[in-house]
Coordinates of C-alpha atoms and ligand atoms in Angstrom, one line a residue:
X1 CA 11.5 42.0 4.8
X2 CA 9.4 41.9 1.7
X3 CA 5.9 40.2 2.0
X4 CA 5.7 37.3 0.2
X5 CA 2.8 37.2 -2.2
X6 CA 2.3 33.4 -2.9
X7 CA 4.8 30.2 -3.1
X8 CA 4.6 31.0 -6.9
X9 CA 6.7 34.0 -6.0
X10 CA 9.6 33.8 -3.6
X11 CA 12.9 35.6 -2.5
X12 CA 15.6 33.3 -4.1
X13 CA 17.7 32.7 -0.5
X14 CA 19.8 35.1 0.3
X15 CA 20.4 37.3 -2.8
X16 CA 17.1 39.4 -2.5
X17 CA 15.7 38.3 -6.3
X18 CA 12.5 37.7 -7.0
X19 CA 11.9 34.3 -8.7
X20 CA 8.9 34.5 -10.3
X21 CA 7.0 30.7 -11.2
X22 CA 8.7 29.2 -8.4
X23 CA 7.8 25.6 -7.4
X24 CA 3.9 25.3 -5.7
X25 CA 2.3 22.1 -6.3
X26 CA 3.3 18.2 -6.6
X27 CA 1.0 16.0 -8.4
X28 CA 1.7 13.0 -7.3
X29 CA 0.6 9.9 -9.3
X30 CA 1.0 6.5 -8.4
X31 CA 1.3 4.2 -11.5
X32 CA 1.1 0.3 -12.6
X33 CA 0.3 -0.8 -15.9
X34 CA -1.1 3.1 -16.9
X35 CA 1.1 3.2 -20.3
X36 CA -1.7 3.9 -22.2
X37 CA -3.0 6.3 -19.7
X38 CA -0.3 9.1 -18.8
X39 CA 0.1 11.5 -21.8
X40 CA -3.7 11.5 -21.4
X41 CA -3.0 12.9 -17.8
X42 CA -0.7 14.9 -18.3
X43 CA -2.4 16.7 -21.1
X44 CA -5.6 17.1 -19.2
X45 CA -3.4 18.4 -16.4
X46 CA -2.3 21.4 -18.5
X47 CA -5.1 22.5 -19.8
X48 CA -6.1 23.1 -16.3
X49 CA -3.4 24.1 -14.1
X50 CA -1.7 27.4 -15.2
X51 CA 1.5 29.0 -14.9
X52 CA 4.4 27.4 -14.5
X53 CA 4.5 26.4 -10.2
X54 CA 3.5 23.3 -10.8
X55 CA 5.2 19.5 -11.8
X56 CA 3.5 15.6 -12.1
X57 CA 6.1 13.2 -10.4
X58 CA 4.4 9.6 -12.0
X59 CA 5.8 7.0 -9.0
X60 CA 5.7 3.6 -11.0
X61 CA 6.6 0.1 -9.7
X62 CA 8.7 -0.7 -12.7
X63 CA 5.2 -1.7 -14.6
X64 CA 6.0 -4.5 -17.3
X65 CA 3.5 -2.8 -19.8
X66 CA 7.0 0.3 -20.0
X67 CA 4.7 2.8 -18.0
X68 CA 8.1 4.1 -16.8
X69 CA 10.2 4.7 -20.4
X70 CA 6.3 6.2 -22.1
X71 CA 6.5 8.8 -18.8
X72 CA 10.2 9.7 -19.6
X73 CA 9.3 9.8 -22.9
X74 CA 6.8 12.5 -22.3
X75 CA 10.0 13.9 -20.0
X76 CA 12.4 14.7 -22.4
X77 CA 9.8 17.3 -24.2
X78 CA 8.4 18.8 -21.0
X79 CA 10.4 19.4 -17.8
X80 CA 7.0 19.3 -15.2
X81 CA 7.0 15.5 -15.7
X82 CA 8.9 13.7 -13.5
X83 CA 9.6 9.9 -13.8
X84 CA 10.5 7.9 -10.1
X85 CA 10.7 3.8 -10.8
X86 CA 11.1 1.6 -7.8
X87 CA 12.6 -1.7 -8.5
X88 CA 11.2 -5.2 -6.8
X89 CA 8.7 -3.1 -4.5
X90 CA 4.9 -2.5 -4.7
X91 CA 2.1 -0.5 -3.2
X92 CA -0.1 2.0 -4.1
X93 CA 0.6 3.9 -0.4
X94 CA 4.0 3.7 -0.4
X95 CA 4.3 5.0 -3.9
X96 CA 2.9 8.2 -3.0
X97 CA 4.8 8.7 0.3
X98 CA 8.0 8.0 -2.2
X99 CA 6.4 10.5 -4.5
X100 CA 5.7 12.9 -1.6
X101 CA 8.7 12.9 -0.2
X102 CA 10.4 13.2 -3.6
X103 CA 8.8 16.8 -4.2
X104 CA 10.0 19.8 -2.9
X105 CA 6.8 21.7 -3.3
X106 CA 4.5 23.4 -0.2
X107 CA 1.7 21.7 -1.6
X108 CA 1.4 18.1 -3.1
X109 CA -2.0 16.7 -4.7
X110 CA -2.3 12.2 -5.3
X111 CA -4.5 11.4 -8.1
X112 CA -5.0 7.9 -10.1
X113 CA -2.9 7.7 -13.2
X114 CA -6.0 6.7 -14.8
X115 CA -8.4 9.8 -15.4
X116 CA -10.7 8.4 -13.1
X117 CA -10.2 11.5 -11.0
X118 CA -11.9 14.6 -12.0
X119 CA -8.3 17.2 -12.6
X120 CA -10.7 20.0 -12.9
X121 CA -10.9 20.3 -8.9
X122 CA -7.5 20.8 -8.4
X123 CA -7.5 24.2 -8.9
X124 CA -10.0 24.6 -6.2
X125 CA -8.6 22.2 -3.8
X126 CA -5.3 24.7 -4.2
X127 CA -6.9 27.5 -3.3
X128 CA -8.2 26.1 -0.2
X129 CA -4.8 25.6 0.7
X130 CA -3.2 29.0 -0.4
X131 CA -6.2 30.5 1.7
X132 CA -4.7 28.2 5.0
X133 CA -8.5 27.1 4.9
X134 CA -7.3 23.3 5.5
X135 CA -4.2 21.4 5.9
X136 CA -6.1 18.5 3.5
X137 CA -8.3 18.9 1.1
X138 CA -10.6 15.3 0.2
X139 CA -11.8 14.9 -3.2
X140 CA -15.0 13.0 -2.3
X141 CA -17.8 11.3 -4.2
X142 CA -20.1 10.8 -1.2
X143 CA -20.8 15.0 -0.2
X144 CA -23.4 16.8 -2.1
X145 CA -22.2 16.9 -5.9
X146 CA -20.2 14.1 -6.0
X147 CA -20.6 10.7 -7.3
X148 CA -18.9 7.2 -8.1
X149 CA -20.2 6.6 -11.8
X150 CA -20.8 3.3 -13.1
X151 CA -19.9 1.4 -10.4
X152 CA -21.5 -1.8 -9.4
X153 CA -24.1 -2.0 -6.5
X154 CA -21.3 -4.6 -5.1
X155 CA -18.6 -2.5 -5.4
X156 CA -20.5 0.3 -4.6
X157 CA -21.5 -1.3 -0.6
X158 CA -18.3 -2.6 -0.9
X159 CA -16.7 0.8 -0.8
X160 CA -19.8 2.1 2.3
X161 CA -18.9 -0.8 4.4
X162 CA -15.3 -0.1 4.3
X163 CA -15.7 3.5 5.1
X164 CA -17.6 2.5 8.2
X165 CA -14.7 0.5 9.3
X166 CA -12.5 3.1 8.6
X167 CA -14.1 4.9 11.6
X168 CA -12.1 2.9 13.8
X169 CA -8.9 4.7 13.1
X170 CA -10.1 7.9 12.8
X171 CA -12.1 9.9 14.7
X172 CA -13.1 13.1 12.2
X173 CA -15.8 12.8 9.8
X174 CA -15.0 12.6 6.6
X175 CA -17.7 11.2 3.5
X176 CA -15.0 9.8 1.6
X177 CA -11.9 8.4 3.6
X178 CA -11.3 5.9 1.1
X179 CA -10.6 8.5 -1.9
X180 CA -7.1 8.0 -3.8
X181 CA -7.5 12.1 -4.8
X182 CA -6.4 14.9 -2.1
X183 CA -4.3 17.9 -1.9
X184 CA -2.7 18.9 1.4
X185 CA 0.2 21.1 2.6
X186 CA 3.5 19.8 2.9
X187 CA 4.1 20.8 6.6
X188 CA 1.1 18.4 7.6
X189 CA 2.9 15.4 5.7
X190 CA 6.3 16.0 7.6
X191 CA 5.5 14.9 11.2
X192 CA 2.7 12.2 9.9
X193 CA 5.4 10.5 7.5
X194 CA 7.3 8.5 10.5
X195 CA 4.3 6.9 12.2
X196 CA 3.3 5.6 8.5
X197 CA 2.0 2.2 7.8
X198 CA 2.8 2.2 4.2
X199 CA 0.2 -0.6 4.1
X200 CA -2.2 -1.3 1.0
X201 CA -4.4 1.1 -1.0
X202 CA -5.5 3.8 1.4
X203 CA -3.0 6.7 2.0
X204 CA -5.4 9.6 2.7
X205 CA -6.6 7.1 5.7
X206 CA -2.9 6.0 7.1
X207 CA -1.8 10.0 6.7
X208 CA -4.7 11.3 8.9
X209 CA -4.5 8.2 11.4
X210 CA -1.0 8.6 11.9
X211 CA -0.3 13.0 11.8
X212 CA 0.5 13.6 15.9
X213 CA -2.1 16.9 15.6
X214 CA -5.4 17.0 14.8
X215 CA -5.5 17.9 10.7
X216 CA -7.7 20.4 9.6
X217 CA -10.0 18.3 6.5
X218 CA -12.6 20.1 4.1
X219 CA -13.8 17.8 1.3
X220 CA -15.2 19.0 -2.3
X221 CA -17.5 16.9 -4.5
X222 CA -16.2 14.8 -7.7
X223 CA -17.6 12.6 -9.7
X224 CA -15.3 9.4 -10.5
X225 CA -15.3 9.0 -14.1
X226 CA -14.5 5.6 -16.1
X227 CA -11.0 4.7 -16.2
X228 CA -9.1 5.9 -19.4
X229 CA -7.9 2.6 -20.3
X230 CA -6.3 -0.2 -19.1
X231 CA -7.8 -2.4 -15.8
X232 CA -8.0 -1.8 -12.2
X233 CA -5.5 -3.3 -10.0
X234 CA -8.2 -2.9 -7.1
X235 CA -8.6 -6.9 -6.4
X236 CA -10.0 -8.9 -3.6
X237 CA -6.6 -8.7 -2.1
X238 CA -6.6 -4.8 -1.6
X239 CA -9.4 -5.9 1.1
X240 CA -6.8 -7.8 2.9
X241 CA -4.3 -4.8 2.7
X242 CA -7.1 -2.3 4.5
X243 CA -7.4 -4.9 6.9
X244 CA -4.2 -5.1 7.6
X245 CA -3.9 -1.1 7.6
X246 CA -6.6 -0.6 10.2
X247 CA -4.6 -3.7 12.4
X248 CA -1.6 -1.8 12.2
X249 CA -3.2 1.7 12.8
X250 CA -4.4 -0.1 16.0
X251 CA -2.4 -2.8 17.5
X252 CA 0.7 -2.1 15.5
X253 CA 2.2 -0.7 18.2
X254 CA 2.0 -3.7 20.0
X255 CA 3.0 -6.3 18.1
X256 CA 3.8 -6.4 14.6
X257 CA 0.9 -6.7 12.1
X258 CA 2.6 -9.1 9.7
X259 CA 3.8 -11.1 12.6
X260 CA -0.5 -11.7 12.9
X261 CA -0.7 -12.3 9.5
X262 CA 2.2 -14.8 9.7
X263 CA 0.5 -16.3 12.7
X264 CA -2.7 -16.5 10.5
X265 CA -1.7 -18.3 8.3
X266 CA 0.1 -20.7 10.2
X267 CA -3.2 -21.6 11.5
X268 CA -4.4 -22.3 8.2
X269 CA -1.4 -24.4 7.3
X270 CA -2.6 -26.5 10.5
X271 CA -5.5 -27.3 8.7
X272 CA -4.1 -27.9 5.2
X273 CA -1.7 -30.8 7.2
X274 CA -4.5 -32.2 8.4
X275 CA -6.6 -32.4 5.6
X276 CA -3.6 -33.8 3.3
X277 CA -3.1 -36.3 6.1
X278 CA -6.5 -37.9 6.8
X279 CA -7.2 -38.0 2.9
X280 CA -3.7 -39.9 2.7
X281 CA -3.3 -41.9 5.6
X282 CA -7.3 -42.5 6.4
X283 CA -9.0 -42.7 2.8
X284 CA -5.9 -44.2 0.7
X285 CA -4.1 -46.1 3.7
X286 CA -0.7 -44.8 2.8
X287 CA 1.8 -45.5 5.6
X288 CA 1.5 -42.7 8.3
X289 CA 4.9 -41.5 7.7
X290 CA 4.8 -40.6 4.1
X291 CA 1.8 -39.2 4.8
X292 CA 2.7 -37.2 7.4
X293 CA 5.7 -36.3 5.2
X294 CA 3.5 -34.9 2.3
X295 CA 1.5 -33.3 4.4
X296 CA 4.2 -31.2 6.3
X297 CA 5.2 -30.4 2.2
X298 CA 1.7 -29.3 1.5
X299 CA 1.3 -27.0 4.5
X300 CA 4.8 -25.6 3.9
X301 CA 4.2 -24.8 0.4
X302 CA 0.2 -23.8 1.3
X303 CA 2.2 -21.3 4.0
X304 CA 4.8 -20.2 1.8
X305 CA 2.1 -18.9 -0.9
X306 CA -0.2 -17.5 1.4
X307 CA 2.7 -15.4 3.3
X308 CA 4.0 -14.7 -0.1
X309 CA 0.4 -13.2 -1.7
X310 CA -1.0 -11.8 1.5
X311 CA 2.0 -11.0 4.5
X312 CA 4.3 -9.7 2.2
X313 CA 2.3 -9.0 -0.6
X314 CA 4.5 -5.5 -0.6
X315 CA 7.7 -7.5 -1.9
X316 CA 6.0 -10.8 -3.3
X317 CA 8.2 -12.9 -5.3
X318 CA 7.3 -14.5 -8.9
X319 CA 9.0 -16.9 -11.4
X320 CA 11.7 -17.8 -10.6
X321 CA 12.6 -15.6 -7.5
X322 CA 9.1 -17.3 -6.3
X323 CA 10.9 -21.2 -6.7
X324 CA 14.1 -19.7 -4.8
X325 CA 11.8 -18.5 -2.2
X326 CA 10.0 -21.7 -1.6
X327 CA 13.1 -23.4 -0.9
X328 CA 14.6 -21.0 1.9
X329 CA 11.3 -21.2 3.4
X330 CA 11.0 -25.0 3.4
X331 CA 14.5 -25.0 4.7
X332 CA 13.6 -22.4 7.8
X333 CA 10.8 -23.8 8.5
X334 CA 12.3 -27.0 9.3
X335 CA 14.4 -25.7 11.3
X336 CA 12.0 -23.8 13.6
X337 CA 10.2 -27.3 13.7
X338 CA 13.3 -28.7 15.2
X339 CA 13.7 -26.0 17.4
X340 CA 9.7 -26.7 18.2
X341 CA 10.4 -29.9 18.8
X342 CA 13.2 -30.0 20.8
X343 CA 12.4 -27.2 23.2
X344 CA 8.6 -28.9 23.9
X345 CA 10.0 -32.1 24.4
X346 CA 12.8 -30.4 26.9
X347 CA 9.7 -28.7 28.4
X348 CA 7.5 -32.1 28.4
X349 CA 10.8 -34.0 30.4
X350 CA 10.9 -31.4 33.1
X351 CA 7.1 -32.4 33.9
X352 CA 5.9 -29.3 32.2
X353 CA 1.7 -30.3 31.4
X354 CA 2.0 -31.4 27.3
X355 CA -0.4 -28.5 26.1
X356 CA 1.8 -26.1 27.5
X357 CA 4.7 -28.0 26.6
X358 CA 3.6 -27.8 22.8
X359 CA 2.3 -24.3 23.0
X360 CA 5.7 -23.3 24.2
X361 CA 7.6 -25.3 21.2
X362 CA 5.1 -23.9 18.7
X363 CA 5.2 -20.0 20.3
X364 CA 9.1 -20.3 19.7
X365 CA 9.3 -22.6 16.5
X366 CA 7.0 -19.9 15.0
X367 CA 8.7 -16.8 16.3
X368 CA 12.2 -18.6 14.5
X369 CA 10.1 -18.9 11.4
X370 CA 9.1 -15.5 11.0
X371 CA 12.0 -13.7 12.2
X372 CA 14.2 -16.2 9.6
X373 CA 12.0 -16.1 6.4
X374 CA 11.4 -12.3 7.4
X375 CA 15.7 -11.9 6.6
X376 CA 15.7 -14.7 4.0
X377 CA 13.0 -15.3 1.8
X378 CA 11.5 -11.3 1.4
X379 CA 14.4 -9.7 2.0
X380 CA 14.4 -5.9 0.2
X381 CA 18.2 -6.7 -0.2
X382 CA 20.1 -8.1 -3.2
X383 CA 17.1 -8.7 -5.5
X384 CA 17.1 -7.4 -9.1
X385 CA 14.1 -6.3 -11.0
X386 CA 11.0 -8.7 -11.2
X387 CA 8.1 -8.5 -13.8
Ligands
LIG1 N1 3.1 2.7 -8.0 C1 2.0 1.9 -7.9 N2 2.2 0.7 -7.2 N3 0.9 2.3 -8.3 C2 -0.2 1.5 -8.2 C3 -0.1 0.2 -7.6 C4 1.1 -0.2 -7.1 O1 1.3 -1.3 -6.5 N4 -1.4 -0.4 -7.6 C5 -2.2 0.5 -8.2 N5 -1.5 1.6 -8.6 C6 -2.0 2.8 -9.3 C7 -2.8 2.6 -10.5 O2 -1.9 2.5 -11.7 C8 -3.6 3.8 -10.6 O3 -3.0 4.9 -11.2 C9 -3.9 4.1 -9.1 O4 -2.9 3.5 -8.4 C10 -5.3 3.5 -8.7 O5 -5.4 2.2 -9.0 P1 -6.7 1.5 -9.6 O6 -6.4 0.1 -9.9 O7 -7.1 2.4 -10.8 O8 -7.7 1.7 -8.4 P2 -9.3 1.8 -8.5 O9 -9.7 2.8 -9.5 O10 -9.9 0.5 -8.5 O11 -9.5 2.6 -7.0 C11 -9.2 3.9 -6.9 O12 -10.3 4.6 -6.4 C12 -10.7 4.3 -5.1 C13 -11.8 5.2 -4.7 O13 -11.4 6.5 -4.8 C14 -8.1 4.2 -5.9 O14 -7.7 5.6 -5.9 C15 -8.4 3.8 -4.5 O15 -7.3 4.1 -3.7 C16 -9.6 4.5 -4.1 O16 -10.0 4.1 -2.8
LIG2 MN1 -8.7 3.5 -11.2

């Protein structure tokens, strides 16, 4: 049999012919809002990858700004660009799994669709590869050479702090576990991508915490430039998403993580009754059972937009789809306070103590809630497109 020399040249299967400029490298880039931001890309992209073993495959959440139609635009006059749109989803790590998984080449690069990442290290970060030097290759900003440009001190600790915790899920040093810019071989991806938490912002993290063998990282400096244009869609929330991602990297296994964050902020709801209540019933004397009664609306609603912006912040409704929502929510829940009820009170007759009694009711009143709204209300089924 013939050596092969690199991916770039391959026997075509079977027939003995050399193909030369066969597929090497994905770059995979994850896309909201980055209209103004791709041709940019792309054209940076050429002037430093040669040959012709290589393709972008933009992965965009069916951005309102028309990201999608400007990257097909770019399409029909030059076959590396690849356009993948995913209707009524959202997430950063999940894009680039879909992305990943969408590629057929041995190696796959992620980098921002914004120019924040430095393109010139790909080359090198592919050659580490080619040379089986690493199954990963980190772009980093925190080794020797690298750097995170203009960013603000608060930002900036933001970013150590986070990187500190990060060391909870995974055990191999790296400087920069947070970075959104990495080239790896596909053959680590493959038996990582079923233990995936798909969670948030930070895919290098969730693909190292959840590959069964121990992958093989080298890092090489960057600097993080200044986005192109457009805004960054890095808000407090994505702190809530890492949280969640290091819960699931370490519990998950145990009990669902948004079955936590359901149970969070159920707690919170408690409080939002209460406070509703006393103002009501204590400070404006209005009868205790319409005050009880707006109160049970305000947590409900309080619940439903929390869950909405933080539990399934993956699939979160808006406009209209968000009213919709509301309403099968309201209409669970009040079931699953029936069921509370009547299961505690069932408990409480056959001299079971109250607390445990009521614990009971409220164990399996929210257990009905989750499992019902988790069908109902965000649902990936039978929903159209949403802006
Ligand atoms: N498909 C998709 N879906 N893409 C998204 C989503 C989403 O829900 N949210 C953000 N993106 C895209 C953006 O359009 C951009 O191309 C890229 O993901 C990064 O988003 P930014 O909003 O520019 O993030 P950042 O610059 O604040 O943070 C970046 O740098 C950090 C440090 O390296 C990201 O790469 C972080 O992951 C990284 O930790
Ligand atoms: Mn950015």
């Amino acid at each position: 049999m013939m050596k092969m020399e690199s991916p770039a040249m391959e026997l075509l299967a079977g027939t003995g012919e050399v193909v030369v400029g066969a597929l090497e490298l994905s770059v995979i880039v994850p896309t909201f809002n980055e209209r103004d931001n791709v041709f940019e890309l792309v054209q940076r992209l050429e002037a430093r990858l040669n040959g012709n073993g290589w393709e972008i495959i933009f992965v965009d959440d069916d951005s309102p700004d028309g990201t999608a139609a400007r990257v097909r635009e770019i399409a029909r006059g030059n076959p590396r660009v690849r356009c993948l749109q995913r209707i009524g989803r959202r997430g950063l790590s999940s894009a680039c799994v879909e992305g990943m998984m969408a590629s057929s080449a041995p190696y796959l690069a992620v980098m921002d669709g914004d120019c924040q990442h430095d393109e010139g290290v790909l080359p090198r970060m592919l050659e580490i590869l080619r040379r089986g030097e690493a199954d990963v290759v980190v772009g980093s900003r925190y080794t020797d050479g690298g750097g995170i440009g203009s960013w603000n001190t608060s930002r900036a600790k933001m970013s150590r702090f986070a990187t500190r915790l990060s060391r909870a899920v995974i055990r191999q040093h790296l400087s920069d576990p947070m970075s959104g810019f990495f080239a790896l071989r596909r053959d680590a991806l493959e038996p990582a991508v079923r233990n995936l938490s798909n969670i948030g912002f930070k895919i290098l993290l969730d693909l190292i915490a959840s590959s069964p063998q121990r992958l093989r990282l080298k890092e090489t400096p960057y600097h993080f430039r200044n986005r192109h244009a457009g805004e960054s869609k890095l808000d407090s929330q994505a702190m809530w998403g890492y949280v969640m991602l290091l819960a699931d990297k370490l519990i998950g296994h145990i009990v669902p993580v948004r079955f936590v964050a359901f149970g969070l902020v159920g707690t919170v709801g408690v409080f939002v009754h209460f406070a509703v209540l006393s103002t009501l019933f204590r400070v404006m004397s209005i009868p205790f059972r319409f005050s009880q009664a707006a109160a049970t609306m305000a947590a409900m609603a309080c619940n439903f937009a929390l869950n909405n912006a933080l539990t399934y912040r993956d699939m979160r409704l808006t406009g209209w789809q968000w009213i919709k929502g509301l309403m099968s929510f309201g209409l669970a829940c009040s079931l699953g306070a029936l069921a509370n009820v009547g299961i505690a009170s069932y408990l409480f007759r056959r001299d079971t103590a109250w607390v445990l009694a009521a614990l009971a009711g409220i164990v399996v009143g929210a257990v009905w809630n989750y499992a019902v709204t988790g069908f109902y209300t965000w649902s990936k089924e039978g929903r159209g497109p949403r802006s």
